[in-house]
Short mmCIF file of C-alpha atoms in Angstrom, two decimals:
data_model
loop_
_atom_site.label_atom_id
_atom_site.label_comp_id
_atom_site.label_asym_id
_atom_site.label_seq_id
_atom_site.Cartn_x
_atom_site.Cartn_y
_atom_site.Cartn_z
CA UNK A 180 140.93 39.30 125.18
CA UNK A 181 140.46 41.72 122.15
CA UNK A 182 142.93 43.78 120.56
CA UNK A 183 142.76 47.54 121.93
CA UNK A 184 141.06 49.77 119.16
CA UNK A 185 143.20 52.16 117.81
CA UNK A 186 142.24 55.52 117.94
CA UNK A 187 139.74 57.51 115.66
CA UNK A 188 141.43 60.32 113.36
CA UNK A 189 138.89 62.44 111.79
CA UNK A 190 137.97 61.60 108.18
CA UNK A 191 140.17 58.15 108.63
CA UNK A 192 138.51 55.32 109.72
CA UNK A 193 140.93 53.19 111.61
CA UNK A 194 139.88 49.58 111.36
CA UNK A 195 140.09 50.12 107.19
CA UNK A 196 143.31 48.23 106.47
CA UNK A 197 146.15 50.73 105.03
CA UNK A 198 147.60 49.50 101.70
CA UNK A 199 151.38 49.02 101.80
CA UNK A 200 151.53 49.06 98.11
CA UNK A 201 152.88 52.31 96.50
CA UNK A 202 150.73 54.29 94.03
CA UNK A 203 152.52 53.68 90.53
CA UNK A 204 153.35 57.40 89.41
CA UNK A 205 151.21 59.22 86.98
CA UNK A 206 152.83 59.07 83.65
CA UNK A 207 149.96 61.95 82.25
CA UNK A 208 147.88 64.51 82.87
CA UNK A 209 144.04 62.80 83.12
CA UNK A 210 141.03 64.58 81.60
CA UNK A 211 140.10 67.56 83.49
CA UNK A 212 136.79 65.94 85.45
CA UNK A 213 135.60 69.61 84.77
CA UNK A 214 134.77 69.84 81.58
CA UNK A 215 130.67 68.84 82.26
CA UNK A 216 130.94 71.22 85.45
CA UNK A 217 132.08 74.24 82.90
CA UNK A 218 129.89 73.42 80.48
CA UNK A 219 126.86 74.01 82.97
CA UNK A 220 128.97 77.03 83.89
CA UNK A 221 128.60 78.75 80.65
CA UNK A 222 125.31 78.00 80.09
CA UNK A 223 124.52 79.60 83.72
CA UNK A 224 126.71 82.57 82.44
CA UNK A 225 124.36 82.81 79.08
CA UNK A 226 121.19 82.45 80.86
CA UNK A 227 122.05 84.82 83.09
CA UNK A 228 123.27 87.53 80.72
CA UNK A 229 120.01 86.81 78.44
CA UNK A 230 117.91 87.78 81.94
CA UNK A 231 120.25 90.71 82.65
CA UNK A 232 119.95 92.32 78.71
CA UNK A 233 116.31 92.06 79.16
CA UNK A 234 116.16 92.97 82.51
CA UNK A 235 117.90 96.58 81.40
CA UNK A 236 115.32 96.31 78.66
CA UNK A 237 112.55 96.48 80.70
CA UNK A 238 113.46 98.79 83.24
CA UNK A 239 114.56 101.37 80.44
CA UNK A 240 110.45 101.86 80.11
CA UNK A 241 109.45 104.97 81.01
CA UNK A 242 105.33 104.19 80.19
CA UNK A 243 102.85 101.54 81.33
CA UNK A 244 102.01 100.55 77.52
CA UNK A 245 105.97 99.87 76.21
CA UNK A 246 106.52 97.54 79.60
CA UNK A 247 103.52 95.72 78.35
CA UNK A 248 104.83 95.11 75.06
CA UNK A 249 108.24 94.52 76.25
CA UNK A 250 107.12 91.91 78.70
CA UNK A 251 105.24 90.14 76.06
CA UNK A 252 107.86 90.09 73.27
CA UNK A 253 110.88 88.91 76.40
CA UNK A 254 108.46 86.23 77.80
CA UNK A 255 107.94 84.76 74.50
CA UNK A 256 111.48 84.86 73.57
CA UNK A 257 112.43 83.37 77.09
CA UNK A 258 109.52 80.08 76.43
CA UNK A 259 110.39 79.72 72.81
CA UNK A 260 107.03 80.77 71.57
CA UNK A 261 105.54 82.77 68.78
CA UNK A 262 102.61 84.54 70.14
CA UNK A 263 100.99 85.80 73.76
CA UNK A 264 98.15 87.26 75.46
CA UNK A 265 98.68 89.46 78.62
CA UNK A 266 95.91 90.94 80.92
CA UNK A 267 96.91 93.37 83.25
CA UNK A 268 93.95 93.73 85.96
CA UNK A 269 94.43 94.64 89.47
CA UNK A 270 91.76 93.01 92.19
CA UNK A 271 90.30 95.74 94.83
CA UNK A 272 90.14 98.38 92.38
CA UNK A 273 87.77 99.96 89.32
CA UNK A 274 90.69 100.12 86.82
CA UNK A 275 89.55 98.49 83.72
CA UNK A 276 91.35 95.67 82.64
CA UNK A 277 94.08 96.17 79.94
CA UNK A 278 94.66 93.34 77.46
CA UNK A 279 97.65 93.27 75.15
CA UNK A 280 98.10 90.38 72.07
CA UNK A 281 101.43 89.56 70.42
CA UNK A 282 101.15 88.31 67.10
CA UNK A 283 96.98 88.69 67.78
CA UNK A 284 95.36 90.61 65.95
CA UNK A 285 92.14 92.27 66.66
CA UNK A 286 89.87 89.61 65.52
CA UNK A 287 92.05 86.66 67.44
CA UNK A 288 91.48 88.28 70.57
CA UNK A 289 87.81 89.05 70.32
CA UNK A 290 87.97 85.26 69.58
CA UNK A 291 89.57 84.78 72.38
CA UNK A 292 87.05 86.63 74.91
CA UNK A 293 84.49 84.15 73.53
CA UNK A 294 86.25 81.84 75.36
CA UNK A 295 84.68 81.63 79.11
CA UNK A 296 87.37 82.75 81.66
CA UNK A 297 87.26 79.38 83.61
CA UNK A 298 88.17 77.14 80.76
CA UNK A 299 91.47 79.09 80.13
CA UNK A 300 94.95 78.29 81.91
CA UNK A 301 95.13 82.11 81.82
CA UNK A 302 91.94 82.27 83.49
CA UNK A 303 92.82 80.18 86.65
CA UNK A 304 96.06 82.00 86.75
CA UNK A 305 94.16 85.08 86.99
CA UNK A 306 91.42 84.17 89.41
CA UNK A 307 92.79 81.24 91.06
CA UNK A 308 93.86 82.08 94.98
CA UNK A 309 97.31 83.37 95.01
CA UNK A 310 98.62 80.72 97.36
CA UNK A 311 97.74 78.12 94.96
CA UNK A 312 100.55 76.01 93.16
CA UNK A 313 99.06 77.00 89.70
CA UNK A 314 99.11 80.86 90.87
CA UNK A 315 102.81 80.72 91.65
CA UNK A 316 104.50 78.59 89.02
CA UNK A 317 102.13 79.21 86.01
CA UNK A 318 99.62 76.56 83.79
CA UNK A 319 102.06 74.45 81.18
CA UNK A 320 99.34 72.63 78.62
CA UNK A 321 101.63 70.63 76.53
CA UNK A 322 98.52 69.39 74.17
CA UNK A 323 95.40 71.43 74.16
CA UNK A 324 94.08 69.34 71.82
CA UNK A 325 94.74 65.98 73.04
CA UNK A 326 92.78 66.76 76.07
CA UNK A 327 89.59 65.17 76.24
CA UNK A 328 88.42 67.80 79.17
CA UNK A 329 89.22 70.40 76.83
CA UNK A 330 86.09 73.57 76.95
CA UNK A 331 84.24 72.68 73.27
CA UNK A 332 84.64 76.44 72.71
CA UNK A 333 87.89 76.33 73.72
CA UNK A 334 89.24 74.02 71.34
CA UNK A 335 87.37 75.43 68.37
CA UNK A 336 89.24 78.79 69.08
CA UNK A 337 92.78 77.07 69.49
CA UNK A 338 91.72 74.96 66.03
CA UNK A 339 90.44 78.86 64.62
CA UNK A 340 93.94 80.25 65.81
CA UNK A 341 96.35 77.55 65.02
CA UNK A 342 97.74 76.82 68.65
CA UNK A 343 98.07 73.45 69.82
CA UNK A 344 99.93 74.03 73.20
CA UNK A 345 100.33 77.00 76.01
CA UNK A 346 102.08 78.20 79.05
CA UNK A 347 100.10 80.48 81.59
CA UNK A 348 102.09 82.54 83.81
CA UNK A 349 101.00 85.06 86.77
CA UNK A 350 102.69 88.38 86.99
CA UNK A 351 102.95 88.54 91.07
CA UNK A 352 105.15 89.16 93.80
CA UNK A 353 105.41 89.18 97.28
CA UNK A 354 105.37 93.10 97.20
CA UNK A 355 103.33 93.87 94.57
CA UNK A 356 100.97 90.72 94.75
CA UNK A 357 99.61 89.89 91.85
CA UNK A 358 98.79 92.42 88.79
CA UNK A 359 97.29 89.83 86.13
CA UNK A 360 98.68 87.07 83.81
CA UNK A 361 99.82 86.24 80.78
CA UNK A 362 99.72 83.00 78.33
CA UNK A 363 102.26 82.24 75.29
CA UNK A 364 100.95 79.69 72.43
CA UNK A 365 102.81 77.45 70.68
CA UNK A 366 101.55 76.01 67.37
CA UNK A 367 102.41 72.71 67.91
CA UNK A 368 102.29 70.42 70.85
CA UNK A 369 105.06 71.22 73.53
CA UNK A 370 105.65 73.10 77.03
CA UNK A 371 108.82 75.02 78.06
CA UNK A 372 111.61 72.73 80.05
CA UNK A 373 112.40 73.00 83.28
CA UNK A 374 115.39 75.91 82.85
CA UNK A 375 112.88 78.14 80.93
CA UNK A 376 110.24 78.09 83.40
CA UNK A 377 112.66 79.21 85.92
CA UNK A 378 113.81 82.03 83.78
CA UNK A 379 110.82 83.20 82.77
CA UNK A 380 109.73 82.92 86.52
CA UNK A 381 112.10 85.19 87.66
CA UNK A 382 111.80 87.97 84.76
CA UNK A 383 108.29 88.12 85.81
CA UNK A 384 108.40 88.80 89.36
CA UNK A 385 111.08 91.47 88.59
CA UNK A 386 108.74 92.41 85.64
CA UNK A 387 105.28 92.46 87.81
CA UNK A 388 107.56 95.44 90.71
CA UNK A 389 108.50 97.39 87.72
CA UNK A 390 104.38 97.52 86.60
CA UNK A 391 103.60 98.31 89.66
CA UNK A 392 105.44 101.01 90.25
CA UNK A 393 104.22 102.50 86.74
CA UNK A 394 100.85 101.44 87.58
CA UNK A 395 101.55 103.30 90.69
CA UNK A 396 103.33 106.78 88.51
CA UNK A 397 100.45 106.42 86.14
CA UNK A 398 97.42 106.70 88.09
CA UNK A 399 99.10 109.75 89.97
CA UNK A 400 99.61 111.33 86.71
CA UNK A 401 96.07 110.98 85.62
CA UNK A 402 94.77 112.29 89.36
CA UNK A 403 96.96 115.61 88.68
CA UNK A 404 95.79 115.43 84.88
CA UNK A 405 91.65 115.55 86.57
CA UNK A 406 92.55 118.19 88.98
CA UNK A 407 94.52 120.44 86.61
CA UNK A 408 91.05 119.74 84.41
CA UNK A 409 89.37 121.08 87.02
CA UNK A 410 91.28 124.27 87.64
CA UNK A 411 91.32 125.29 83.89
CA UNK A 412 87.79 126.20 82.27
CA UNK A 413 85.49 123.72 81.24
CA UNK A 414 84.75 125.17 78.20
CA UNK A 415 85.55 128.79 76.36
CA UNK A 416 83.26 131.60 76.29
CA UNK A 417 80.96 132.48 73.20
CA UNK A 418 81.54 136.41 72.15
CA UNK A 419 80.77 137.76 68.93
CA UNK A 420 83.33 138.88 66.76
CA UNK A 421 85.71 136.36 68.41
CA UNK A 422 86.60 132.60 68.14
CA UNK A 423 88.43 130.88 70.72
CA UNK A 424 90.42 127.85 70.97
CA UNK A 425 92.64 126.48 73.49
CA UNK A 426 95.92 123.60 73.83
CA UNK A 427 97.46 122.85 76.92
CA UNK A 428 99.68 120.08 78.40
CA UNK A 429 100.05 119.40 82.37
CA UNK A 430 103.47 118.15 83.10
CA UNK A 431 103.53 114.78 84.74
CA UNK A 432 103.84 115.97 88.32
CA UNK A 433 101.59 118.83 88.30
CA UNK A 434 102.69 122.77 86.86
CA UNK A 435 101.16 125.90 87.34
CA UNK A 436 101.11 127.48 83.83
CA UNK A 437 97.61 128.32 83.07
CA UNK A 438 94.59 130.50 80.74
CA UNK A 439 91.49 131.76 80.97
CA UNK A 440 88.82 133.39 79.19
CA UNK A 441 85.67 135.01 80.68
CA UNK A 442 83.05 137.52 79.34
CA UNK A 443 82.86 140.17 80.80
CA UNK A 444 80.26 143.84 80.64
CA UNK A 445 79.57 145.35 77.26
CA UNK A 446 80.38 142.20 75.31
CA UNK A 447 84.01 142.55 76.18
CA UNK A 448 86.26 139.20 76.65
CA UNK A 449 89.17 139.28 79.49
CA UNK A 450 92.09 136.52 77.97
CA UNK A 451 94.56 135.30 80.63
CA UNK A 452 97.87 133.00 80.30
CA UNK A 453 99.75 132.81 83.23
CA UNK A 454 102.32 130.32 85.27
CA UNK A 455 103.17 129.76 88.91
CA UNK A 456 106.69 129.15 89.70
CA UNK A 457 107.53 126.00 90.81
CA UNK A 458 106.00 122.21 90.22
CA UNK A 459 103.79 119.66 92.25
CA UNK A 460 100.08 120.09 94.22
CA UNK A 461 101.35 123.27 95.73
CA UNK A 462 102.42 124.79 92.21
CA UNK A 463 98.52 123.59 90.91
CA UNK A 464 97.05 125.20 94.42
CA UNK A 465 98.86 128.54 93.77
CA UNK A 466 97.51 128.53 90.52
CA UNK A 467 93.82 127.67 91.35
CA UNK A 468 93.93 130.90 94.07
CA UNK A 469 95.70 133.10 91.33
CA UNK A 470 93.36 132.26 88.39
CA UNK A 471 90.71 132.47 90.90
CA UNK A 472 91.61 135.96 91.99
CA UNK A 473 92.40 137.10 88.41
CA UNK A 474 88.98 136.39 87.05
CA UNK A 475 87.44 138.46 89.95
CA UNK A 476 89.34 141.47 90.12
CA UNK A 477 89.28 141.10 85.77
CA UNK A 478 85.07 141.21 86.56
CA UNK A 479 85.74 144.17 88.56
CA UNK A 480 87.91 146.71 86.30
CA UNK A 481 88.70 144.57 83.46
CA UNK A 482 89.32 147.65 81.06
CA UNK A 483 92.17 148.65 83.10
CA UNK A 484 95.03 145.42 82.30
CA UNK A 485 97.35 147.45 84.47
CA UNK A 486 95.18 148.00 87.56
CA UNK A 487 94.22 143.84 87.48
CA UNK A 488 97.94 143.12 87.18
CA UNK A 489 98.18 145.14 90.26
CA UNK A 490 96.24 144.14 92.45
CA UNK A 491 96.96 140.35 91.53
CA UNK A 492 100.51 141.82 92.67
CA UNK A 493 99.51 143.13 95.82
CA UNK A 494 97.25 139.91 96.35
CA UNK A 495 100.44 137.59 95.96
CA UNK A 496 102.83 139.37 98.23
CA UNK A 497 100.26 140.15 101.12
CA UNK A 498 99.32 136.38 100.56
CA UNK A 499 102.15 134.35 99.90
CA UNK A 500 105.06 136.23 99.74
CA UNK A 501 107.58 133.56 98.74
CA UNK A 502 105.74 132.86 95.41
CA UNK A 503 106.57 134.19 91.94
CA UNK A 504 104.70 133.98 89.13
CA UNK A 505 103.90 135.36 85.89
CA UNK A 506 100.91 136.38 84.02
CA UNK A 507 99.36 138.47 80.86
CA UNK A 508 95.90 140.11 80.89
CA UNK A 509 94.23 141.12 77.63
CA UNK A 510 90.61 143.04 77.67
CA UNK A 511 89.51 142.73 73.96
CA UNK A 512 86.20 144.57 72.33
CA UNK A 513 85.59 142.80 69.74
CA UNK A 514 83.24 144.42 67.76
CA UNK A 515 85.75 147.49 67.94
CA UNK A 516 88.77 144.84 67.22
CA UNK A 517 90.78 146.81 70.11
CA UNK A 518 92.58 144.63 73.08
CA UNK A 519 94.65 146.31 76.01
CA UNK A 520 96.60 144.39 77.64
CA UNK A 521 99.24 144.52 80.12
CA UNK A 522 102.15 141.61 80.90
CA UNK A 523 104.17 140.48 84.24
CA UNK A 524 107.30 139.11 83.19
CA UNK A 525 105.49 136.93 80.50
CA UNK A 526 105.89 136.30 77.18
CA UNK A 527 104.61 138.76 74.10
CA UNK A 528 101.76 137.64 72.56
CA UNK A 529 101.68 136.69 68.56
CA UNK A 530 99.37 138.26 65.58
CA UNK A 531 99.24 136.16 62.75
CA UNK A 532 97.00 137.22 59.92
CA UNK A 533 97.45 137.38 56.28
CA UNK A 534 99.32 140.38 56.04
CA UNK A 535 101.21 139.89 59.33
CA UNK A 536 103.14 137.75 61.52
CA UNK A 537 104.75 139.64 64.49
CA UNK A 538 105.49 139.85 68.26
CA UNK A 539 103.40 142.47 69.88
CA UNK A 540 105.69 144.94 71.25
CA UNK A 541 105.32 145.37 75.15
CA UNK A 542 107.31 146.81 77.71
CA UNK A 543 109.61 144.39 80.02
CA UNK A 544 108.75 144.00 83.47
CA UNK A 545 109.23 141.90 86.07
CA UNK A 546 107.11 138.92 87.35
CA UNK A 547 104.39 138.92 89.82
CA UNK A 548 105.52 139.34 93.53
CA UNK A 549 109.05 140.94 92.31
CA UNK A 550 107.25 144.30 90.59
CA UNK A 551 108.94 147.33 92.53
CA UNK A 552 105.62 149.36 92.67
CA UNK A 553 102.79 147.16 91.54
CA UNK A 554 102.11 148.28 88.58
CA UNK A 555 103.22 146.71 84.93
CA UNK A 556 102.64 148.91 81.78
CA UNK A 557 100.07 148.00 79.46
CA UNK A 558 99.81 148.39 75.32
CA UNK A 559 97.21 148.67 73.62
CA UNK A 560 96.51 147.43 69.49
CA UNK A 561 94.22 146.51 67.04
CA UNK A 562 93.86 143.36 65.25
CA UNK A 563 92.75 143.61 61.46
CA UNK A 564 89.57 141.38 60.64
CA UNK A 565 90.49 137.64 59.73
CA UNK A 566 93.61 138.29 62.20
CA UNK A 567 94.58 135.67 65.33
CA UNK A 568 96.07 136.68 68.67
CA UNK A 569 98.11 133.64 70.30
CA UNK A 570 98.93 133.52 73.60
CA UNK A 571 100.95 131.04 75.16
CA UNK A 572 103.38 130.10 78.11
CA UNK A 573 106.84 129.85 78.26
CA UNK A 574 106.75 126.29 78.50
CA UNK A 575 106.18 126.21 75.09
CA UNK A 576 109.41 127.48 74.07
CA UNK A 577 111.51 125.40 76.74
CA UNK A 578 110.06 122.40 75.12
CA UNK A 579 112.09 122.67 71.97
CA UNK A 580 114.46 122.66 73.97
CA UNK A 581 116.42 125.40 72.32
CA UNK A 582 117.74 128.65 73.73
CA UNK A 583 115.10 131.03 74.03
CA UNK A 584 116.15 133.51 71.42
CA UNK A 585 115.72 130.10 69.16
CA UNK A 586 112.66 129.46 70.62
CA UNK A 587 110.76 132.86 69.89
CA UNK A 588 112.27 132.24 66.46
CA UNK A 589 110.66 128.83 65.86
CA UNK A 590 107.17 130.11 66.99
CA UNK A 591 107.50 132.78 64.43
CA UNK A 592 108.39 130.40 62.26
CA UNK A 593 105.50 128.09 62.84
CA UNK A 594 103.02 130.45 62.72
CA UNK A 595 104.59 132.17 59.40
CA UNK A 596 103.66 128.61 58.07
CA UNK A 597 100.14 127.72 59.01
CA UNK A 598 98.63 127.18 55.54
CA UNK A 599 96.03 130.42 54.58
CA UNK A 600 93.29 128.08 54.40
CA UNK A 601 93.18 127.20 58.08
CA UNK A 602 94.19 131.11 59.40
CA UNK A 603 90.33 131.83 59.96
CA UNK A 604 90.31 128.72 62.19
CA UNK A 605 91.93 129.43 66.18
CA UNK A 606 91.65 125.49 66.45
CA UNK A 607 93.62 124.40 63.11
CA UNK A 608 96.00 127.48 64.12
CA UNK A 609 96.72 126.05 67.77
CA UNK A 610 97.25 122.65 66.19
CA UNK A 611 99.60 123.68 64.04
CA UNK A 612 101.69 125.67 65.66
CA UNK A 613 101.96 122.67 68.14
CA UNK A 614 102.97 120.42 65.34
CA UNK A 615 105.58 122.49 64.21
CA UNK A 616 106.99 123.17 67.67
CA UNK A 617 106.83 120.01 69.00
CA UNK A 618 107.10 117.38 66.75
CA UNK A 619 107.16 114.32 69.13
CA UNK A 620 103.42 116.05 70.48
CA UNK A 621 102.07 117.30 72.80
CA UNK A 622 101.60 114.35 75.29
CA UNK A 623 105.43 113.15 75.61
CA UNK A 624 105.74 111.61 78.57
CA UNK A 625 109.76 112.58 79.14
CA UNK A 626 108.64 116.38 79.72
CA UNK A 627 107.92 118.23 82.43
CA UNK A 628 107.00 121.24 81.22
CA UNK A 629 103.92 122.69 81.29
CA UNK A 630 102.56 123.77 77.83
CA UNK A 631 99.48 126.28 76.89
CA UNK A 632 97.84 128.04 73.87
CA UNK A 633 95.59 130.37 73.96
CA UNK A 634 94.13 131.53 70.17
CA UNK A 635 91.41 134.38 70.00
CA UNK A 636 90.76 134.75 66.20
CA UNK A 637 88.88 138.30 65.19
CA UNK A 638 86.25 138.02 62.16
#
């Protein structure tokens, strides 16, 4: 008959024999078994502060070009290599392809494109399908030019370059899917370990949502850039006696501010400035009806500043009465040097010449679709020969971004200091008044302020 089985405890197993011999008592402290376990700890805790610094760094972009170059210079830092290639080409649409060296000059990359596509790890990462292993995890090639399957061409460019090893990497996402690639060269044999691929991995998913969302911001900007285009002239009118020139600057989501110039009877030229209140496609739609209206009542009884004003007045509160907006008419004869103009709650014009540089005195008055009877007063003066009119919006002055007392005193300023030599040209005069205002240009993507100048120079 067997014994009975004792009964199972969890975690004990009953039929192991219990020692009956006491444990001797510790007489010290063992090595803490931790030591390897907090080693791999900190070097967790560095890796993941290197990804988080650059990380920050990349997300503190603001345009498509710095990710780029930030993405480049962190990738190579994360592999360990010297140089890098990125191509940044998005399947499905007619964007041209945008290709960015580090430590490549020109002539390496034009060496480079010699290459053909297929032969390239960064080629199959960028045409490979995007479930495919090489798609996901990126192309190591520890020795390019131990490989006996290596392109001819291929290997005579890594000889040209110097590189002797590289590591291909996709910039895709789930989201996003997959925007291009990019390869880092070593110059001598190698591949990145195990740890680097995975950090590199991860940067460039997070890196590949962030391009998309600028690819995203970017080609909205340039679709408001072509319709603002569009709703501004495509070129100035030719009047004798008169040279024209024009600046402006849409703001990155679309501004109403403005110009015009159109001949009109008896050799006479109508100039217009003007900005709708407000920002975005309704702003630029205001705009277009306003400029629109402008040039046809200017057509009608351009001689009279005041009467155009007006009726642009009555126009905007019969039509949209909710909208303000601003404007300035001038109707110039040039061959008797005489302009009229009138103003609604816009800015004085400037006359710069070489005896002269001073405001033109008009009468304050409120903005379009706030006037209490229509009507805004009008001045009239006349420019001496070799003299420039410059008319602008007040998104010029908010761009210094000084108070606007400061403001009216840079412009006077600026134009005090266009050199003599380039007063008889509107263009050079535009340009540098620009320059002086805003140093940082014209383009700065941070702004959203609208910007125009308008120069009429009389010979």
């Amino acid at each position: 008959m067997s014994a009975p089985h004792l009964p199972k405890v969890a975690g004990i197993d009953p039929e192991v024999p219990v020692s009956t011999q006491t444990a001797a008592p510790l007489r010290e402290i063992p090595a803490a078994p931790g030591a390897f376990i907090q080693d791999r700890l900190a070097g967790w805790v560095s890796d993941l502060t290197t990804l988080h610094e650059l990380t920050e760094r990349l997300a503190s972009t603001a345009t498509l070009d710095a990710t780029l170059d930030e993405l480049l210079h962190a990738g190579a830092a994360l592999v360990g290599a010297r140089r890098g290639l990125l191509v940044l080409e998005r399947a499905g649409t007619t964007t041209p392809s945008t290709t960015l060296g580090l430590g490549l000059g020109p002539a390496d990359l034009g060496h480079l494109e010699t290459v053909e596509r297929s032969a390239t790890a960064l080629g199959r990462v960028l045409d490979g399908p995007p479930e495919a292993a090489d798609a996901r995890d990126g192309i190591a090639t520890p020795d390019l030019l131990g490989d006996q399957d290596l392109d001819a061409r291929h290997r005579e460019v890594a000889t040209r370059l110097g590189y002797a090893a590289s590591y291909a990497l996709p910039l895709a996402s789930e989201a996003a899917g997959r925007l291009g690639g990019a390869v880092w060269f070593y110059d001598e044999p190698g591949e990145p370990s195990e740890k680097q691929r995975h950090l590199v991995g991860l940067y460039a998913r997070y890196a590949t949502e962030h391009l998309a969302r600028l690819t995203e911001l970017e080609r909205a900007r340039a679709d408001i850039a072509t319709v603002a285009e569009e709703l501004l002239p495509s070129r100035l009118p030719r009047i004798p006696g008169v040279r024209l020139a024009a600046r402006h600057r849409t703001g990155p989501q679309g501004g109403g501010d403005w110009y015009d110039a159109l001949p009109l009877p008896d050799h006479a030229l109508g100039l217009a400035v003007g900005s709708v209140g407000g920002s975005g496609p309704s702003a630029m739609a205001a705009m277009g009806r306003l400029r629109a209206s402008l040039r046809a009542y200017a057509v009608m009884e351009g001689e009279d500043p005041v009467a155009v004003l007006s009726d642009l007045e009555l126009l905007l509160r019969l039509t949209e009465p909710a909208r303000t907006a601003t404007a300035l008419f001038a109707y110039c004869e040039p061959a008797a040097r005489k302009v009229v103009l009138a103003g609604a709650g816009h800015t004085p014009p400037l006359v710069l010449g070489d005896r002269r540089c001073e405001y033109v005195e008009t009468t304050l008055s409120a903005p379009l679709g706030m006037l209490a009877c229509w009507e805004a007063p009008s001045v009239e003066f006349s420019p001496a020969p070799g003299e420039t009119v410059l008319l602008y919006t007040d998104g010029l002055l908010r761009r210094t971004g000084d108070a606007m007392d400061r403001a009216f005193a840079r412009l006077h300023s600026a134009a005090a200091s266009v050199p003599k030599a380039d007063r008889h040209d509107p263009a050079a005069v535009t340009d540098h008044v620009l320059r002086a205002m805003l140093p940082d240009g014209l383009d700065r993507s941070d702004s959203t302020e609208d910007v125009v100048v308008l120069a009429a120079h009389f010979d």
